[in-house]
Amino acid sequence: MNAIILTAIWGVVMMLGGAFIKSKATPKYLAIFGLAVILVANCLEMNTGMPIFTVDVKNMLHFNSFNLTFINVAFGCTLLFFLLSGRDIEKVGENVSEYFALIFFILCGVAIISTFNSLLMLFIGIEIVSIPLYILTGSDKRNLKSNEAALKYFLMGAFSTGIMLLGIAFLYGGSATGSFYIDNIISGNAPMPPMIAIGLVLLLISMSFKVSAAPFHFWTPDVYDGAPTVFTSFMATIVKAAAFFAFVRLFENAFGSMHEQWQTLIVILIAATLLIGNLTAVFQQSVKRMLAYSSIAQAGFMLFSLFALNNLAKEGLVLYAAAYSLASIGIFAILIKMKDYTIDGFNGLGKQHPLLAFTATVFLFSLTGIPLTAGFQSKFFMLMAAVQTGHHIWLVIFAVLCAAISAYYYFRIIQAMFFKEAAADAVILADDITPAFKILLVITAALIIVLGLFPHFLTNWLYF
Amino acid sequence: MNQNIWITFPELLIWFPLIAGLVAFIIRKENAVKNWSILASLITLGISIVSLVYADNTKHFYLNNVSYFWLRYLGSNFTLGLDGMGHVLTALTAVAFPVIFIATNKTNYKNANVFYGLMLLTQSGLMGVFTAMDLLVFYFFWELAVIPAYFLCSRWGGERRIQATFKFFVYTFTGSLLMLVGIIYLYMHTMPTGSSEHSFSMNAVYTAMLSPAERNWIFWLFFIAFAIKMPVFPFHTWQPDTYEQAPTSTTMVLSGIMVKMGVFAVIRWILPIFPGPVSEFDNIVIGLSVIGMIYASLIAIKQDDLKRFVAYSSIAHIGLMCAAIFTKSEIGLQGVMIQMFSHGINIIGMWIVVDLIEKQTGTRKISELGGIAHKAPVLTIFLVVIALANIALPLTNAFVGEFMMFSGLFKFNFWYAAVAGLSIILAAVYTLNMVQKVFYGEANSVTEKIQEISFNQKLVLAVLVVLIFLFGIYPQPLFDLTKDTVAAILTRIK
């Protein structure tokens, strides 16, 4: 509860503060301070079980250590994102504190969709996340691509929200008791009534849209490419992970007992997402666009948690969220500093800025899933969860083959950084690098390696 | 007894090169880092030699085995151990690196600190592969050993290095991931232990409960990963390109030691876990190996590039090892154990000679060379000995191993042995042909300026030649070391 209320309050504070704060750097520090406090408050709630604010939510929200850990992961990654890319947020436009305020509102939504227990809360949470995102996507007002992306995102997003509402309506009508509570919609593994089946499919479609699973992924590359890169970084990591968490939470609690009846749909989604994401990423020349497609491919792996829906899968999802967010935030933070966003723009980075290139390598290794990185552990957990179900082993084999394809496009950046030369007087970076930025990159890389060696540092928190 | 030991041999063999490698990164001076690497690798060699003194696991079990808690709730512990086979291969790794460093001491690399650092990290990874007694730990090292090698080849290699090395990486990475699926499937069928539902420990995976049908297809997931690494026909296409493009010192590591990872892993994991499929598919695997031997030998005859020549000859030799393993005979397996060591020594010797010739003449084309014997008689003598070992002439170390492997193959099926035997003749043809063309005949403008080799190079080649004769005449130490491993594996298969 702390997280939801405090983020909302802090969002308002940031927004009003914008009217009085003249300095451009202050909002960043204010945001970092606020988020750190919120993170501590959330940890306190997790340890003591006693929130600062006790609100009777009529069981529409449900807090347990599992949800709260996920909120911690999401907020922790956002804090790291603020620290790494805060300066770049300042450069997007004039209204710096508003951008931060919007991000706080999104975090409020993230906290709601990670704890919802009622379809209404899910809907409200998704909307709270989405609307600020539309604004952030279009925040580069003079850039046509940013405008186009925002409009596209808004139209597609509104459409998917409509589908979601329709789905919720069907479920409400179809459930025996007429309830929005997700654990009351169905009981047992009886054959699905048609109303429920339609509702389930509609929700599946709208959630797949939010997590950009194929074939509902078409908005992703354009929006990720058009949005200012700092906000792409946020969208592609924390928001996406939260949407996944909501997706799994919804389907586990609402439809878990009928898992077998809709598992086939997930199998199709996984296969399509992995195939389309990986194959299209191979052909990209722009790193930003390549990362957009790769985020689709990574979503394919995360979908395994829905396919398996066992304990390993849930641990794996949180681990995946952390691993993927850390690595992507890191690689985006470096990308923002680049002058040229194409793969050739990375040529010779290893020689000019060895530390940047080294940390980028760790992030890319993690995204590929090389052992010793968190990315390996998270993929490993997902594969274990899938194998534990005992069927559809072909899908697991297909997934690892796709992971091998992903090595191709991630390693192209590594090859450019270390094995290709830039022109002698070429300026690779558009921006100067502060020592603090370097230290933070190293910390991010270190976190990835620590999680890669000892994933239980994170997963143990889930069962407090 | 356990309490008195604060560190064990497998730990030393892994951590020392790792730390030495990390130290090498921060040494800026080129000469200093070269000397440091030689020193570090000699210390590792020392550790390995001392470990051989205490190799007897019945008496010194706690010196050779260690286990830490790691991912305990998943049933994976950081378990390391040295058995006979592990001792042979860690010894090979320990011998190879100082030899490589000293032999290529004259070569100058850009960013030498990174180069030598990565070489030492590779050594650490290889030691990990050879000592891992837990399937997940094994997988970790299996992957990690390749990463520094990937950077070494792509950064310091030849003209087409990036593509060639990437092909190598993608091949092995795909294989490893398939194996990972196999590992997980196996893990899900292991017995519960005290602290977890399943376990990755060696005993647990050896006794996993699988139906014969499941075993059959998981066998292939593992085998493809190992076959790519060895490499066995038809998974060998990455190998000649990579060997050709990699810097020669890295090629020595790849061909001398890294290919042994595949052979080793088949013996360590496939034979005990999949006795059924090994019997079922032995004809397919041996057939592929024999085809690969003949095919590679025929290509080697036609090769004009010295590096590709050695690469193909290596495929032929590895093919024989793979075939001998799948005969499941005692004599065949013993032969493989000895040959793993011998082949490592011989091929590193070959590469050193190739490297010396290339450095001095600037070419690797057999057709452009000739008459080196007049200019550099000592080099020629060494080369001839190594070449004869490559053909497995009696008195050389390779003879013992190849003879035993052929005996095993002969017992298994006469026709395989007969066809594979052709490769001995072909080996003689291509090796002697190469020796004749490169070293004898008239010296030409290219080889005119060649000089006799330096003391360092004489020294390392002499060490290799001594090892060749030593184990050719008296292979008993290797038998003694590995007979327990062989016996243990054979009892599991029967």
PDB file of N, CA and C in Angstrom, chain B residues 227-268:
ATOM      1  N   ALA B 227      29.835 -33.348 -30.139  1.00  0.00           N
ATOM      2  CA  ALA B 227      30.328 -33.629 -31.490  1.00  0.00           C
ATOM      3  C   ALA B 227      30.767 -32.339 -32.176  1.00  0.00           C
ATOM      4  N   ILE B 228      30.058 -31.253 -31.887  1.00  0.00           N
ATOM      5  CA  ILE B 228      30.471 -29.973 -32.471  1.00  0.00           C
ATOM      6  C   ILE B 228      31.836 -29.591 -31.936  1.00  0.00           C
ATOM      7  N   LYS B 229      32.051 -29.815 -30.666  1.00  0.00           N
ATOM      8  CA  LYS B 229      33.301 -29.388 -30.063  1.00  0.00           C
ATOM      9  C   LYS B 229      34.475 -30.237 -30.521  1.00  0.00           C
ATOM     10  N   MET B 230      34.214 -31.540 -30.777  1.00  0.00           N
ATOM     11  CA  MET B 230      35.380 -32.418 -31.025  1.00  0.00           C
ATOM     12  C   MET B 230      36.197 -32.050 -32.266  1.00  0.00           C
ATOM     13  N   PRO B 231      35.792 -31.820 -33.411  1.00  0.00           N
ATOM     14  CA  PRO B 231      34.474 -31.979 -34.003  1.00  0.00           C
ATOM     15  C   PRO B 231      34.393 -33.283 -34.786  1.00  0.00           C
ATOM     16  N   VAL B 232      33.206 -33.863 -34.810  1.00  0.00           N
ATOM     17  CA  VAL B 232      32.975 -35.089 -35.573  1.00  0.00           C
ATOM     18  C   VAL B 232      32.248 -34.707 -36.850  1.00  0.00           C
ATOM     19  N   PHE B 233      32.603 -35.343 -37.948  1.00  0.00           N
ATOM     20  CA  PHE B 233      31.863 -35.166 -39.190  1.00  0.00           C
ATOM     21  C   PHE B 233      30.389 -35.428 -38.912  1.00  0.00           C
ATOM     22  N   PRO B 234      29.429 -34.694 -39.373  1.00  0.00           N
ATOM     23  CA  PRO B 234      29.468 -33.513 -40.240  1.00  0.00           C
ATOM     24  C   PRO B 234      29.403 -32.184 -39.488  1.00  0.00           C
ATOM     25  N   PHE B 235      29.853 -32.151 -38.246  1.00  0.00           N
ATOM     26  CA  PHE B 235      29.766 -30.889 -37.488  1.00  0.00           C
ATOM     27  C   PHE B 235      31.101 -30.146 -37.479  1.00  0.00           C
ATOM     28  N   HIS B 236      31.971 -30.482 -38.415  1.00  0.00           N
ATOM     29  CA  HIS B 236      33.339 -30.004 -38.316  1.00  0.00           C
ATOM     30  C   HIS B 236      33.583 -28.716 -39.085  1.00  0.00           C
ATOM     31  N   THR B 237      32.575 -28.187 -39.802  1.00  0.00           N
ATOM     32  CA  THR B 237      32.899 -27.153 -40.794  1.00  0.00           C
ATOM     33  C   THR B 237      33.436 -25.871 -40.169  1.00  0.00           C
ATOM     34  N   TRP B 238      33.158 -25.637 -38.890  1.00  0.00           N
ATOM     35  CA  TRP B 238      33.718 -24.430 -38.278  1.00  0.00           C
ATOM     36  C   TRP B 238      35.216 -24.530 -38.107  1.00  0.00           C
ATOM     37  N   GLN B 239      35.728 -25.766 -37.989  1.00  0.00           N
ATOM     38  CA  GLN B 239      37.062 -25.947 -37.455  1.00  0.00           C
ATOM     39  C   GLN B 239      38.204 -25.450 -38.356  1.00  0.00           C
ATOM     40  N   PRO B 240      38.272 -25.881 -39.642  1.00  0.00           N
ATOM     41  CA  PRO B 240      39.407 -25.394 -40.444  1.00  0.00           C
ATOM     42  C   PRO B 240      39.431 -23.873 -40.548  1.00  0.00           C
ATOM     43  N   ASP B 241      38.269 -23.246 -40.712  1.00  0.00           N
ATOM     44  CA  ASP B 241      38.234 -21.783 -40.812  1.00  0.00           C
ATOM     45  C   ASP B 241      38.770 -21.133 -39.553  1.00  0.00           C
ATOM     46  N   THR B 242      38.288 -21.634 -38.400  1.00  0.00           N
ATOM     47  CA  THR B 242      38.697 -21.008 -37.143  1.00  0.00           C
ATOM     48  C   THR B 242      40.187 -21.208 -36.901  1.00  0.00           C
ATOM     49  N   TYR B 243      40.675 -22.434 -37.113  1.00  0.00           N
ATOM     50  CA  TYR B 243      42.093 -22.694 -36.895  1.00  0.00           C
ATOM     51  C   TYR B 243      42.937 -21.822 -37.800  1.00  0.00           C
ATOM     52  N   GLU B 244      42.461 -21.631 -39.026  1.00  0.00           N
ATOM     53  CA  GLU B 244      43.238 -20.852 -39.969  1.00  0.00           C
ATOM     54  C   GLU B 244      43.277 -19.395 -39.542  1.00  0.00           C
ATOM     55  N   GLN B 245      42.151 -18.861 -39.083  1.00  0.00           N
ATOM     56  CA  GLN B 245      42.057 -17.430 -38.828  1.00  0.00           C
ATOM     57  C   GLN B 245      42.552 -17.029 -37.441  1.00  0.00           C
ATOM     58  N   ALA B 246      42.502 -17.963 -36.491  1.00  0.00           N
ATOM     59  CA  ALA B 246      42.882 -17.602 -35.127  1.00  0.00           C
ATOM     60  C   ALA B 246      44.379 -17.322 -35.062  1.00  0.00           C
ATOM     61  N   PRO B 247      44.822 -16.477 -34.107  1.00  0.00           N
ATOM     62  CA  PRO B 247      46.264 -16.336 -33.903  1.00  0.00           C
ATOM     63  C   PRO B 247      46.830 -17.692 -33.487  1.00  0.00           C
ATOM     64  N   THR B 248      48.034 -18.015 -33.927  1.00  0.00           N
ATOM     65  CA  THR B 248      48.499 -19.401 -33.788  1.00  0.00           C
ATOM     66  C   THR B 248      48.519 -19.873 -32.342  1.00  0.00           C
ATOM     67  N   SER B 249      48.874 -18.967 -31.418  1.00  0.00           N
ATOM     68  CA  SER B 249      48.917 -19.447 -30.031  1.00  0.00           C
ATOM     69  C   SER B 249      47.530 -19.858 -29.549  1.00  0.00           C
ATOM     70  N   THR B 250      46.505 -19.155 -30.024  1.00  0.00           N
ATOM     71  CA  THR B 250      45.153 -19.556 -29.642  1.00  0.00           C
ATOM     72  C   THR B 250      44.742 -20.833 -30.355  1.00  0.00           C
ATOM     73  N   THR B 251      45.187 -20.968 -31.606  1.00  0.00           N
ATOM     74  CA  THR B 251      44.891 -22.211 -32.314  1.00  0.00           C
ATOM     75  C   THR B 251      45.453 -23.401 -31.550  1.00  0.00           C
ATOM     76  N   MET B 252      46.628 -23.199 -30.958  1.00  0.00           N
ATOM     77  CA  MET B 252      47.217 -24.297 -30.181  1.00  0.00           C
ATOM     78  C   MET B 252      46.302 -24.675 -29.028  1.00  0.00           C
ATOM     79  N   VAL B 253      45.749 -23.665 -28.371  1.00  0.00           N
ATOM     80  CA  VAL B 253      44.841 -23.969 -27.259  1.00  0.00           C
ATOM     81  C   VAL B 253      43.597 -24.674 -27.793  1.00  0.00           C
ATOM     82  N   LEU B 254      43.058 -24.137 -28.880  1.00  0.00           N
ATOM     83  CA  LEU B 254      41.832 -24.723 -29.426  1.00  0.00           C
ATOM     84  C   LEU B 254      42.053 -26.169 -29.811  1.00  0.00           C
ATOM     85  N   SER B 255      43.121 -26.439 -30.570  1.00  0.00           N
ATOM     86  CA  SER B 255      43.266 -27.783 -31.112  1.00  0.00           C
ATOM     87  C   SER B 255      43.946 -28.712 -30.123  1.00  0.00           C
ATOM     88  N   GLY B 256      44.819 -28.150 -29.288  1.00  0.00           N
ATOM     89  CA  GLY B 256      45.529 -29.017 -28.361  1.00  0.00           C
ATOM     90  C   GLY B 256      44.660 -29.421 -27.189  1.00  0.00           C
ATOM     91  N   ILE B 257      43.876 -28.480 -26.675  1.00  0.00           N
ATOM     92  CA  ILE B 257      43.146 -28.768 -25.438  1.00  0.00           C
ATOM     93  C   ILE B 257      41.641 -28.688 -25.609  1.00  0.00           C
ATOM     94  N   MET B 258      41.191 -27.624 -26.304  1.00  0.00           N
ATOM     95  CA  MET B 258      39.750 -27.405 -26.285  1.00  0.00           C
ATOM     96  C   MET B 258      38.982 -28.527 -26.977  1.00  0.00           C
ATOM     97  N   VAL B 259      39.540 -29.105 -28.046  1.00  0.00           N
ATOM     98  CA  VAL B 259      38.826 -30.211 -28.672  1.00  0.00           C
ATOM     99  C   VAL B 259      38.742 -31.413 -27.730  1.00  0.00           C
ATOM    100  N   LYS B 260      39.706 -31.495 -26.801  1.00  0.00           N
ATOM    101  CA  LYS B 260      39.646 -32.607 -25.838  1.00  0.00           C
ATOM    102  C   LYS B 260      38.456 -32.472 -24.908  1.00  0.00           C
ATOM    103  N   MET B 261      37.962 -31.217 -24.766  1.00  0.00           N
ATOM    104  CA  MET B 261      36.756 -31.044 -23.956  1.00  0.00           C
ATOM    105  C   MET B 261      35.647 -31.950 -24.467  1.00  0.00           C
ATOM    106  N   GLY B 262      35.499 -32.018 -25.774  1.00  0.00           N
ATOM    107  CA  GLY B 262      34.442 -32.845 -26.354  1.00  0.00           C
ATOM    108  C   GLY B 262      34.674 -34.314 -26.049  1.00  0.00           C
ATOM    109  N   VAL B 263      35.899 -34.780 -26.307  1.00  0.00           N
ATOM    110  CA  VAL B 263      36.213 -36.192 -26.076  1.00  0.00           C
ATOM    111  C   VAL B 263      36.016 -36.546 -24.607  1.00  0.00           C
ATOM    112  N   PHE B 264      36.568 -35.663 -23.766  1.00  0.00           N
ATOM    113  CA  PHE B 264      36.464 -35.844 -22.315  1.00  0.00           C
ATOM    114  C   PHE B 264      34.993 -35.917 -21.901  1.00  0.00           C
ATOM    115  N   ALA B 265      34.186 -34.968 -22.414  1.00  0.00           N
ATOM    116  CA  ALA B 265      32.798 -34.900 -21.967  1.00  0.00           C
ATOM    117  C   ALA B 265      32.027 -36.143 -22.382  1.00  0.00           C
ATOM    118  N   VAL B 266      32.350 -36.702 -23.547  1.00  0.00           N
ATOM    119  CA  VAL B 266      31.665 -37.933 -23.950  1.00  0.00           C
ATOM    120  C   VAL B 266      31.958 -39.039 -22.945  1.00  0.00           C
ATOM    121  N   ILE B 267      33.216 -39.137 -22.541  1.00  0.00           N
ATOM    122  CA  ILE B 267      33.560 -40.204 -21.594  1.00  0.00           C
ATOM    123  C   ILE B 267      32.974 -39.917 -20.219  1.00  0.00           C
ATOM    124  N   ARG B 268      33.068 -38.648 -19.793  1.00  0.00           N
ATOM    125  CA  ARG B 268      32.624 -38.305 -18.449  1.00  0.00           C
ATOM    126  C   ARG B 268      31.109 -38.389 -18.307  1.00  0.00           C
TER     127      ARG B 268
END
